XYZ file of C-alpha atoms in Angstrom:
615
model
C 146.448 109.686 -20.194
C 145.712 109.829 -23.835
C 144.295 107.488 -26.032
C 146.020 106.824 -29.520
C 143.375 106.208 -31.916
C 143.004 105.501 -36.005
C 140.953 107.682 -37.855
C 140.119 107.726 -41.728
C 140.969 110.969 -42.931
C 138.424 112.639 -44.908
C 137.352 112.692 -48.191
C 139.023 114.461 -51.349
C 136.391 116.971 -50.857
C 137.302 118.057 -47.397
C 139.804 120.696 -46.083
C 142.538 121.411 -44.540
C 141.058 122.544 -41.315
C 139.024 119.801 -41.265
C 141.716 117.659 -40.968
C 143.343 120.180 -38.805
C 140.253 119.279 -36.399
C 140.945 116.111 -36.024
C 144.252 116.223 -34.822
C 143.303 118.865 -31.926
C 140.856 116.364 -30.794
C 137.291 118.033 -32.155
C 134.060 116.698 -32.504
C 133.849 118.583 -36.004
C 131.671 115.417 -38.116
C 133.539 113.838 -41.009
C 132.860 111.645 -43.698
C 135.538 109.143 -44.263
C 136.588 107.107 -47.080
C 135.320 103.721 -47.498
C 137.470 100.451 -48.913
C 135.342 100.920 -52.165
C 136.686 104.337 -52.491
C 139.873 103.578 -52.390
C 140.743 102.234 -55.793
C 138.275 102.613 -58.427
C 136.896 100.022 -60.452
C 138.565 97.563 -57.630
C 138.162 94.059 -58.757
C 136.620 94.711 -62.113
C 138.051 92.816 -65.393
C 138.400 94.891 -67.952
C 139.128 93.746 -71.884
C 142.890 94.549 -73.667
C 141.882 96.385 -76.789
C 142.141 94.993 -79.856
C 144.981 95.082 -81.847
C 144.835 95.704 -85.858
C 144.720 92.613 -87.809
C 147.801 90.922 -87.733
C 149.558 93.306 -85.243
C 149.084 90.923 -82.073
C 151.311 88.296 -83.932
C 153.704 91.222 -84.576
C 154.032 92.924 -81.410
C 154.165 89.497 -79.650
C 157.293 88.735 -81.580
C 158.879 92.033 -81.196
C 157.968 91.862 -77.329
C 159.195 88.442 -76.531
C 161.781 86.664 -78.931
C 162.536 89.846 -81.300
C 163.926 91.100 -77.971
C 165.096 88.446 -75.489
C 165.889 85.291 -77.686
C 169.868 85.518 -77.990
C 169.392 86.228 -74.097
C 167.303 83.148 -73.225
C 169.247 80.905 -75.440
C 172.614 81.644 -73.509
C 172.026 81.375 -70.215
C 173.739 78.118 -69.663
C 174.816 77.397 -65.950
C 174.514 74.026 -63.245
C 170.764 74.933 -62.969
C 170.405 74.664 -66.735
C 171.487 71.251 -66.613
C 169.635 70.010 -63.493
C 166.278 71.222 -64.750
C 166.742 69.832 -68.187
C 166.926 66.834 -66.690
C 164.491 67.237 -64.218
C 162.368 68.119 -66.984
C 163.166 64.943 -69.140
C 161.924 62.836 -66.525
C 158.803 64.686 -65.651
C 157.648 64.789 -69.437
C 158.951 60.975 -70.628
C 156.687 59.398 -68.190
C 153.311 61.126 -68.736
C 154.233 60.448 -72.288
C 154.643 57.251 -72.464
C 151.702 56.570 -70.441
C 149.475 58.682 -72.720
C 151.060 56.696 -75.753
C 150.041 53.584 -73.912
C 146.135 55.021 -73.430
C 146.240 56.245 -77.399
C 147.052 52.856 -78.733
C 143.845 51.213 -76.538
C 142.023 54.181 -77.878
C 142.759 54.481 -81.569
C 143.230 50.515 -82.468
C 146.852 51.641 -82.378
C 146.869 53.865 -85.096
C 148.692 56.274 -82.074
C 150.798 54.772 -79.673
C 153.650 55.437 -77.136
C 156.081 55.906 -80.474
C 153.719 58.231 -81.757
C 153.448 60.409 -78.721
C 157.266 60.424 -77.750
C 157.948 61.807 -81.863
C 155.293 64.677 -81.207
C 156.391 65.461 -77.835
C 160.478 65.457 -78.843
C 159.723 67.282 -82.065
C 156.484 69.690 -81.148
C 159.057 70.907 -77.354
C 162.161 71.480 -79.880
C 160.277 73.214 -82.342
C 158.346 75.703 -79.353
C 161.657 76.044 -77.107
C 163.966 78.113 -80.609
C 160.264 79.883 -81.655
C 157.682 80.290 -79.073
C 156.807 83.635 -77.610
C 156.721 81.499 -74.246
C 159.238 79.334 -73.302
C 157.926 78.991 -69.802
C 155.048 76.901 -70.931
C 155.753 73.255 -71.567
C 153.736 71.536 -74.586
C 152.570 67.432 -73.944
C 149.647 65.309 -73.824
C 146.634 65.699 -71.934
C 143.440 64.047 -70.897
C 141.238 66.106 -72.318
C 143.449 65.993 -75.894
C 142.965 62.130 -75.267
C 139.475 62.028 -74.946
C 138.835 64.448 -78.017
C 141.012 62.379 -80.283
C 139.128 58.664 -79.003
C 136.040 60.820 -80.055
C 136.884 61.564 -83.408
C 138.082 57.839 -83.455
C 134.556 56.585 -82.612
C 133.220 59.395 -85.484
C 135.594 57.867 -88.147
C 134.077 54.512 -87.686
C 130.438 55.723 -88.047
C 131.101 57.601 -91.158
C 133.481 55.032 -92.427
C 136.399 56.520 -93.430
C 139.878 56.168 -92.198
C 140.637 57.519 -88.895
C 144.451 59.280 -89.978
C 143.223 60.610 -93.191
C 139.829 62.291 -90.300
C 141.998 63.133 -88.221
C 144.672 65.017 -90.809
C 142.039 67.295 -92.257
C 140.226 68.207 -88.863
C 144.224 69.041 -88.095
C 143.874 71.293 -91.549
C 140.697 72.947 -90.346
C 142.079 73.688 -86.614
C 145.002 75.599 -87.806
C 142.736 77.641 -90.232
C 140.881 78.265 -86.513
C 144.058 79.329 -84.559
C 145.314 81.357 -87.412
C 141.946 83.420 -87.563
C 142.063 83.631 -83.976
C 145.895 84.892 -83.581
C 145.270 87.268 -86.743
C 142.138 89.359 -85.326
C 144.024 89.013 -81.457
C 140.902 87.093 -79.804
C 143.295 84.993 -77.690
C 142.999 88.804 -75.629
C 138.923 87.261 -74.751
C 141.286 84.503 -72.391
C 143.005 86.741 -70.080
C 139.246 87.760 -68.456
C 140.088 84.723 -66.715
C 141.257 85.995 -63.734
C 143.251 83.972 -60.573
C 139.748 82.492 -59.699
C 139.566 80.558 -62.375
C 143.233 80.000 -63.033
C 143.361 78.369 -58.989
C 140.509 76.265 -60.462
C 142.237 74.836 -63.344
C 145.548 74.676 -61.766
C 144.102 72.510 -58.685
C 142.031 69.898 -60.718
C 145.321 69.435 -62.462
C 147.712 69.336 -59.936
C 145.044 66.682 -57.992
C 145.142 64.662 -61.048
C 148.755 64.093 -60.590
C 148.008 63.587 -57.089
C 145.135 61.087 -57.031
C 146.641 59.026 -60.198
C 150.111 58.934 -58.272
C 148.470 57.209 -55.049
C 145.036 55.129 -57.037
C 142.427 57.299 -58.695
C 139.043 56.123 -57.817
C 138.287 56.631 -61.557
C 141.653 55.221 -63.021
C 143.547 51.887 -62.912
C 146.669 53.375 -62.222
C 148.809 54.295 -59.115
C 150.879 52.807 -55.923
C 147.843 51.814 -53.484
C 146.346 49.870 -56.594
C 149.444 47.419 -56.589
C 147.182 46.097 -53.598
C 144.913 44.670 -55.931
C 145.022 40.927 -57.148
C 143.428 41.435 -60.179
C 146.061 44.869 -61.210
C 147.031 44.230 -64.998
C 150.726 44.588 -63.917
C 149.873 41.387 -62.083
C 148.031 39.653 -64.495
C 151.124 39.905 -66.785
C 153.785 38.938 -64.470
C 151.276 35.854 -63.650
C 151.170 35.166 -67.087
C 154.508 34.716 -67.414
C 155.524 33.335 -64.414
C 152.954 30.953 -63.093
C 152.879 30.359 -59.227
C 156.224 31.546 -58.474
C 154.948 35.008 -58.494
C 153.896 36.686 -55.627
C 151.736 39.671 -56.016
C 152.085 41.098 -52.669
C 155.541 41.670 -52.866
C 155.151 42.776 -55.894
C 153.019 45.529 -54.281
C 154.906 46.231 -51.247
C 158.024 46.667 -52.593
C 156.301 48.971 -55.520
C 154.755 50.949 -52.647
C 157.729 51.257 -50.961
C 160.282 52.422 -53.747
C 157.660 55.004 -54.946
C 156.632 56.591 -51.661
C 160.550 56.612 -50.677
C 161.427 57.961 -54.315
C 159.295 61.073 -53.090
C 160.378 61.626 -50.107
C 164.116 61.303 -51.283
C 163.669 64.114 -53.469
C 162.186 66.521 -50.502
C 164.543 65.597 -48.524
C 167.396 66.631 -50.887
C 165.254 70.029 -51.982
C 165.525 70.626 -48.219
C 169.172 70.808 -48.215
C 169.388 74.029 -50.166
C 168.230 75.707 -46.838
C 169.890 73.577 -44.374
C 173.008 73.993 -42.128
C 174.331 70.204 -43.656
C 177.328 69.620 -45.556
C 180.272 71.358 -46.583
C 179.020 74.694 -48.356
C 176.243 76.031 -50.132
C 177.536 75.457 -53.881
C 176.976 71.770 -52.540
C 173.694 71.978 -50.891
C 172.401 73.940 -54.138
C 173.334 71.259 -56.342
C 171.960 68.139 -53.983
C 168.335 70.588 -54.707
C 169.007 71.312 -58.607
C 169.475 67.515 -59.217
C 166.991 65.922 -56.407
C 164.405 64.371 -58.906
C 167.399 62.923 -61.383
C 169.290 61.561 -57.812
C 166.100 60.142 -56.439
C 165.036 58.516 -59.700
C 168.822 56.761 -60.063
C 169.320 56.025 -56.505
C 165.730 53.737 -56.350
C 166.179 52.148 -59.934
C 169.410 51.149 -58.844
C 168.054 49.620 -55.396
C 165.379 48.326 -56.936
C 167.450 46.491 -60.051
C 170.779 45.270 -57.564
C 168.699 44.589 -54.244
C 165.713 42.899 -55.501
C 166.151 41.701 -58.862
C 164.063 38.868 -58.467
C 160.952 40.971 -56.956
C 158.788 41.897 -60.442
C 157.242 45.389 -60.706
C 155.676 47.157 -63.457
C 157.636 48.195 -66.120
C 157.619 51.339 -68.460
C 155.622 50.498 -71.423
C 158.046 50.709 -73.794
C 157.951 50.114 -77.656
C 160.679 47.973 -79.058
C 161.785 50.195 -81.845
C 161.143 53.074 -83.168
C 158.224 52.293 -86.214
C 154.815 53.136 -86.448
C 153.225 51.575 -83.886
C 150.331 50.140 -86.666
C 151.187 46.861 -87.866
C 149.203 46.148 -91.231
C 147.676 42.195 -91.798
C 147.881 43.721 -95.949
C 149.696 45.257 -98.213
C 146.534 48.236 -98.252
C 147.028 48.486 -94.590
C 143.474 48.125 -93.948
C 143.361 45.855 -90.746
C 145.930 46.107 -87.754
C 147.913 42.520 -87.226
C 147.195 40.070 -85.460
C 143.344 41.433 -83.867
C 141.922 41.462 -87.231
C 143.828 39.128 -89.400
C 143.843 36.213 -87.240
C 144.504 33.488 -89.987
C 147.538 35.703 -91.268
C 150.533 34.337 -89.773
C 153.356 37.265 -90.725
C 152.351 41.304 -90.880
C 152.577 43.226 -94.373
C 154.658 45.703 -92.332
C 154.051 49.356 -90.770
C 151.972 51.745 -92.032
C 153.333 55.053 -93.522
C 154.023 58.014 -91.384
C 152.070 60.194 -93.481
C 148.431 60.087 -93.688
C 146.569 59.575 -96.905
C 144.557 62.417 -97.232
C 142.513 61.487 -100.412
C 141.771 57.792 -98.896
C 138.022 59.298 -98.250
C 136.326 55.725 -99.338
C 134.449 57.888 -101.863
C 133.513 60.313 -100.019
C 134.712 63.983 -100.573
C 132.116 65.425 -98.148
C 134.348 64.063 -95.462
C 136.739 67.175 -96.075
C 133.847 69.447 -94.951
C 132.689 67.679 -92.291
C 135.831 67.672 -90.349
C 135.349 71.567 -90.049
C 132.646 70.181 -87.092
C 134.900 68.369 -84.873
C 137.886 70.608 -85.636
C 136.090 73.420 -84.227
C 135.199 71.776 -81.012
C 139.217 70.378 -81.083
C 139.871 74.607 -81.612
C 138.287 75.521 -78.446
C 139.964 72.598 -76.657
C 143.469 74.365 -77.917
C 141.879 77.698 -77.167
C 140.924 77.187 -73.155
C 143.480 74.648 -72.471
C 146.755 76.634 -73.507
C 145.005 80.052 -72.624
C 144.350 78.970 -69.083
C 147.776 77.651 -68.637
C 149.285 80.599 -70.034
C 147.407 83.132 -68.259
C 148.567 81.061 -64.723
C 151.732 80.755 -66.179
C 152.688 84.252 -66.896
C 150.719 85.980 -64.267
C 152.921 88.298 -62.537
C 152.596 86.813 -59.678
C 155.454 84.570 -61.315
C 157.574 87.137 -61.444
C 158.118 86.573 -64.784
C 159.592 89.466 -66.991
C 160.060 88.723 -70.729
C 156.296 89.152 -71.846
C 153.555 86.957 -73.315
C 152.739 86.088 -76.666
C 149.367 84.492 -76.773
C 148.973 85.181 -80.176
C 151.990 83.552 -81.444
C 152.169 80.514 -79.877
C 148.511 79.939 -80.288
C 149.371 79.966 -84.474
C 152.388 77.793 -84.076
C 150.066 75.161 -81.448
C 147.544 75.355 -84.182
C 150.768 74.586 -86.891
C 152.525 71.837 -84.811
C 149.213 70.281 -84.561
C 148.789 70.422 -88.300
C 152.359 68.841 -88.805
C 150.953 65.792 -86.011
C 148.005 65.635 -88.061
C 149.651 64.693 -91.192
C 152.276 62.674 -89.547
C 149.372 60.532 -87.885
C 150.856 62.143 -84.355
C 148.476 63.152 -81.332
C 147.879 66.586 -81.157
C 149.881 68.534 -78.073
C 149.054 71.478 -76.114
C 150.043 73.361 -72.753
C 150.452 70.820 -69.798
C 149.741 72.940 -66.247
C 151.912 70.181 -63.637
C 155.085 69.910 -65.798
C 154.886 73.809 -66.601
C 154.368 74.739 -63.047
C 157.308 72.290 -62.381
C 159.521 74.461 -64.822
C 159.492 77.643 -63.511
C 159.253 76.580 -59.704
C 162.634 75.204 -60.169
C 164.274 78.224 -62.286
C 163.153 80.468 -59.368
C 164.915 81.895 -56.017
C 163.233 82.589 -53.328
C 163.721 84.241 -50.403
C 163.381 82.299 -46.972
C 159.898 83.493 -46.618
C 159.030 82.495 -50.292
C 158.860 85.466 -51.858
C 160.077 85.328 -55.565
C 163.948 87.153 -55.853
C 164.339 86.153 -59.884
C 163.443 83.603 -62.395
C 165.943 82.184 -64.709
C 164.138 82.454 -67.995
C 165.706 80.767 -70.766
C 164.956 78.388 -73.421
C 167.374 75.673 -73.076
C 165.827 74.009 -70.266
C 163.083 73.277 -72.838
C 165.347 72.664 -75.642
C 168.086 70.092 -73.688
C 164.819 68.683 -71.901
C 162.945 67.411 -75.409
C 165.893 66.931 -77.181
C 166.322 63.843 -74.972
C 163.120 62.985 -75.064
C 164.028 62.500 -78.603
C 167.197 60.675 -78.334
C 165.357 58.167 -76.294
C 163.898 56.265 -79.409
C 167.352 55.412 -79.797
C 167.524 53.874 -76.592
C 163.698 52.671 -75.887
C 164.914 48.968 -74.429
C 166.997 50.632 -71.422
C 164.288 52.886 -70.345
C 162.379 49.787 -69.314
C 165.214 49.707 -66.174
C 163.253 52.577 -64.683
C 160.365 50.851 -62.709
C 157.133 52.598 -62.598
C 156.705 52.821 -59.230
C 159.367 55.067 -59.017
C 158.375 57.764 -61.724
C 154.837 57.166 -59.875
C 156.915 58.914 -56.978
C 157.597 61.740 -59.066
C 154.145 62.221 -60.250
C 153.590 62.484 -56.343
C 156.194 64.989 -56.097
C 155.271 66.846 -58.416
C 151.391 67.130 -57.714
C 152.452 67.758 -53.827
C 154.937 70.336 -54.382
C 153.004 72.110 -56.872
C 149.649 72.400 -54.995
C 151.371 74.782 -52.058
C 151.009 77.319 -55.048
C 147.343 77.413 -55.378
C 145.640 80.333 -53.635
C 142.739 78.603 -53.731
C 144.096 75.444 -51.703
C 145.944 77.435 -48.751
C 142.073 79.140 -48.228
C 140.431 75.693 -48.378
C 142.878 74.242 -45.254
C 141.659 77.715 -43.847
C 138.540 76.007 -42.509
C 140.656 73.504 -40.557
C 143.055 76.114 -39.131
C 142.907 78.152 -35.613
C 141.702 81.587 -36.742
C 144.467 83.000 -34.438
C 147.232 80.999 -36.712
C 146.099 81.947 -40.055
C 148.322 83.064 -42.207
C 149.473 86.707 -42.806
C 147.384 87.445 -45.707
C 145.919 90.923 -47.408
C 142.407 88.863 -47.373
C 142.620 87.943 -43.912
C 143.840 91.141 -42.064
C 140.818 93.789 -44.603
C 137.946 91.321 -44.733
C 135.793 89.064 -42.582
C 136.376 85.639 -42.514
C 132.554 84.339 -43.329
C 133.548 86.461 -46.824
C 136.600 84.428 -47.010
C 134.989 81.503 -46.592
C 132.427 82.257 -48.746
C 134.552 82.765 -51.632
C 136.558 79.845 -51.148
C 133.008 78.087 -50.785
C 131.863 79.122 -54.153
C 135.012 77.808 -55.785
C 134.507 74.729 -54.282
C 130.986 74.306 -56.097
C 133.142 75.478 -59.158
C 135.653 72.825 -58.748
C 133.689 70.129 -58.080
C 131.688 70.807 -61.504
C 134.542 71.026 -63.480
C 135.936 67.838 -61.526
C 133.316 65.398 -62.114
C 132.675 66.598 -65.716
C 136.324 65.585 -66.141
C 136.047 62.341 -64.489
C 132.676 61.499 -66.203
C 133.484 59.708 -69.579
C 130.280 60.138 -71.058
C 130.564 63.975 -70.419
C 134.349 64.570 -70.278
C 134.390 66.130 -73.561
C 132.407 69.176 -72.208
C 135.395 69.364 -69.713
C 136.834 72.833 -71.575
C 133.147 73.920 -71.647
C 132.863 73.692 -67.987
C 136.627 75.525 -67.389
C 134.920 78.505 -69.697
C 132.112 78.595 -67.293
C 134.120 79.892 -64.421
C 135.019 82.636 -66.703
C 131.331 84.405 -66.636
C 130.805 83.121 -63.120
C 133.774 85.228 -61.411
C 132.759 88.503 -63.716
C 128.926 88.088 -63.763
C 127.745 86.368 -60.211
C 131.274 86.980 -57.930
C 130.368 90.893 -58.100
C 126.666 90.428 -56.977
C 127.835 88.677 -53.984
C 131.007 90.418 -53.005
C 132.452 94.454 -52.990
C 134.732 95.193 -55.549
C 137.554 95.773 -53.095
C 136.551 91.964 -51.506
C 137.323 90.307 -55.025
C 140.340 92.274 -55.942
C 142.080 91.307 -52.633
C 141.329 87.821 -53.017
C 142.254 87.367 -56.766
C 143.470 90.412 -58.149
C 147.045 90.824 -59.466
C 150.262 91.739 -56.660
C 150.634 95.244 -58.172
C 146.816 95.991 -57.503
C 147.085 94.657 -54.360
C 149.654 96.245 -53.227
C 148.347 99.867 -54.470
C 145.106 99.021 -52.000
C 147.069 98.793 -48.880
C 149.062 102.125 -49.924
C 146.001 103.605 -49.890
C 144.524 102.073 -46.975
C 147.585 102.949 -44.995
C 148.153 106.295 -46.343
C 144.496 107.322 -45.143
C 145.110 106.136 -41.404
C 146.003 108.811 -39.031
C 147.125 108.140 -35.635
C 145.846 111.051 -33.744
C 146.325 111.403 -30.218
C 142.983 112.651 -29.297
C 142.079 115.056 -26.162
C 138.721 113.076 -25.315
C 137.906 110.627 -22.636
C 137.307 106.669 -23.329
C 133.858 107.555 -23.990
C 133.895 109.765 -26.980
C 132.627 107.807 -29.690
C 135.237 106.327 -32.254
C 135.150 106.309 -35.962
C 135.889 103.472 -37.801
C 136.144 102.139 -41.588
C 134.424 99.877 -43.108
């Protein structure tokens, strides 16, 4: 009986009877094609070229919004709705607690007012212009810790910290604008998925870790536990012995965790055989978060209204959060004023950018801080971008680096004036965004993305509306948008690459998933990859979570850059890399090629003729 056997057919150079050969079962020698022959140049990054100057701002804008604008700014349907308002909730609460954080951080000069104006008017502004309406503009830590260091700079040098931090604003946009003019945002997209999975992960287990208690934080559920919480210390101030912290923390425990699993369980639905039809089940998914959220407030407020938990830190009305002890606004009221018994009122919402207290130098020396703020803006929306509109995403109106980067670095100018913290792309909430405009098949593979902008638009335009209504947003307890955060971090991390090869080394070989990695390579290279970006992670982690080093945070994201193009080639094949982070289309072209060179011969020998194999 005959044996079936693969063979590599032979090289380009070979002939026809060669191959001819091989299928009457002959011994004829033949050199086969290896994996690194298959596509060439397999896993190298190579540069965009350069565009003339100006001409990457230009062809962005004819590519993206000069083509699909009207498009994306009338697709208005139930999904529309239920992600504007799944996207209201997932930006208002990371705002407000990054307004909370600014006003410990800049002696108030920022504070939750502050960061709710820049986030309403900075996501409006980006979701009728941008190039990418995908990508979702907000706070972040690393924004944070850049502006509490030009805070600390403005005290050494003496000069007022709005009118520092207004012409480092001036100096970053003249940054962006060079940048976007002579197209060096193209120097970003070397980054390739390595990287990106990086970035994306310590992100998404930010959310994650500051949802349940972050070891380096104060915040989260599991830190309710704690006596000496400040939510605690506030309600004790207030009311004396009859409060009872542990209930305090069970019940916050409890109306967060079940918060999160509400909204799975509702996302589940969509692909369930439960209730009446699937226009129904659809909608229980689109509007899971916004349900949830209600649905545990409401509990919460009717079923235990005696029970305290923490409250959103909310601002009374919408001011400047600064509160002068003088009429010169030179000392916030009451810290530094403590024998003036009535404030001199708010100070003005534009910065003065002459006060200099004599000196003029102070103009030039912001150009040092504003360029380190530059490549902040630079790494953190490039990154975020470059995951975001990878086409493994399956998105199809174009990028537009270029662009948005000048109107980041000119909404950040407008901040800087207005005494506003600066804003740039947030990775959770925009990973949120388009996972919940896509369909997917029942094996998860992408069947369209709804890209529009008014998602964006609705989404910030209530962010905005809710300085009108600050006082009733304080009926949402924090434990429950802490069970979003949770949400969010957990259903975004089952995206990262990088993650599904780390629970690899937990998994039965036999049940690994049906990857392109897995089925070509060995698993020690696997593993050895994912290894490596572990030791990548981890520096980039603890940078992050080191205080006295976070600043270098974007430094240590740009490192992984060199790292995958300079060391990740000495150590694997090209073919090894581009399997395990190249893009789909590449992918896919390997296995054409791998399959198209396998010939199943039946062959004339016996079991014991030796059998080729490739690599």
């Amino acid at each position: 009986m005959s044996d079936t056997k693969p063979i590599i057919p032979p090289s380009r150079n070979e002939s026809e009877e060669d191959i001819e050969s091989l299928r009457k079962g002959s011994k004829k020698n033949v050199s086969y094609r290896s994996n690194g022959d298959l596509i060439p140049n397999a896993g190298k990054v190579e540069l965009d070229p350069s565009q003339p100057f100006g001409m990457g701002i230009i062809n962005d804008i004819k590519r993206t919004i000069g083509t699909h604008w009207k498009e994306e700014m009338t697709i208005f349907n139930q999904k529309t709705i239920a992600v504007s308002l799944l996207m209201f909730i997932t930006v208002i609460a990371p705002t407000l607690t990054f307004g909370a954080i600014y006003g410990t951080s800049t002696g108030f000069s920022i504070g939750a007012v502050e960061t709710i104006l820049a986030t309403a008017w900075t996501g409006c502004f980006f979701a009728l212009f941008s190039g990418m309406p995908m990508a979702i503009m907000g706070s972040t830590g690393p924004s944070l810790i850049m502006t509490t260091v030009i805070y600390e700079m403005s005290k050494t040098i003496d000069v007022p910290f709005l009118t520092f931090h207004a012409w480092i604003s001036v100096w970053t946009f003249v940054y962006t604008t060079v940048t976007a003019l002579f197209d060096l945002t193209r120097y970003v997209k070397l980054a390739t998925k390595f990287t990106d999975d990086i970035f994306a992960l310590l992100i998404v287990s930010i959310f994650i870790l500051n949802a349940f208690g972050s070891p380096f934080g104060p915040g989260g559920l599991l830190r309710y536990l704690d006596p000496d919480n400040k939510s605690h210390s506030d309600f004790q101030l207030e009311y004396g012995d009859e409060y009872i912290y542990l209930k305090s923390a069970i019940l916050s425990i409890l109306i967060g965790l079940a918060c999160t699993a509400t909204i799975f369980a509702l996302r589940a639905l969509k692909a369930s055989p439960f209730l009446c039809n699937q226009t129904v089940r659809n909608s229980c998914s689109d509007f899971s978060v916004t349900v949830a959220v209600i649905i545990w407030s409401v509990l919460k407020n009717v079923c235990f209204p005696t029970v305290k938990v923490e409250e959103l830190n909310v601002p009374d009305s919408f001011e400047p959060t600064y509160t002068c002890c003088n009429a010169e606004c030179t000392a916030y009221f009451p810290d530094e004023c403590l024998d003036v018994t009535a404030p001199a009122g708010k100070r003005a919402w534009f910065a003065d950018m002459m006060d200099l207290n004599g000196k003029p130098e102070v103009i030039g020396i912001a150009a040092g801080p504003a360029l380190l703020a530059f490549i902040l803006f630079y790494l953190d929306n490039g990154i975020t971008w470059h995951l975001i509109y990878s086409p493994r995403n399956g998105l199809q109106h174009g990028d537009a680096y270029n662009w948005d980067l000048f109107l980041n670095g000119f909404c950040n100018l407008i901040n800087g004036l207005l005494g506003l913290p600066w804003l740039v792309a947030t990775t959770v909430p925009c990973i949120v965004h388009i996972d919940n405009l896509t369909e997917k098949d029942k094996n998860g593979n992408i069947i369209s993305v709804q890209e529009n902008r008014l998602t964006y638009l609705f989404s910030h335009l209530l962010v905005g509306l809710s300085l009108l209504f600050l006082p009733a947003m304080k009926l949402v307890p924090m434990p429950v948008l802490l069970g979003v955060f949770l949400f969010m971090g957990l259903s975004s991390i089952g995206r990262i690459d990088f993650w599904n090869r780390f629970l690899l080394f937990f998994q039965q070989p036999s049940r690994y998933a049906k990857t392109p990695f897995n089925k070509y390579m060995k698993l020690r290279r696997v593993h050895l990859y994912t290894v490596l970006q572990c030791i990548f992670f981890a520096g980039v982690f603890m940078v992050q979570n080191t205080k006295s080093i976070a600043i270098a945070f974007p430094f240590m994201t740009l490192a992984c850059i060199p790292g995958r193009l300079y060391l990740l080639p000495k150590i694997f094949e090209g073919w090894e890399l581009l399997l395990l982070d190249g893009e789909e289309e590449e992918i896919k072209r390997f296995i054409e090629e791998k399959e198209s060179v396998t010939i199943t011969v039946h062959s004339g020998h016996d079991n014991n003729d030796d059998e080729e194999s490739d690599e």
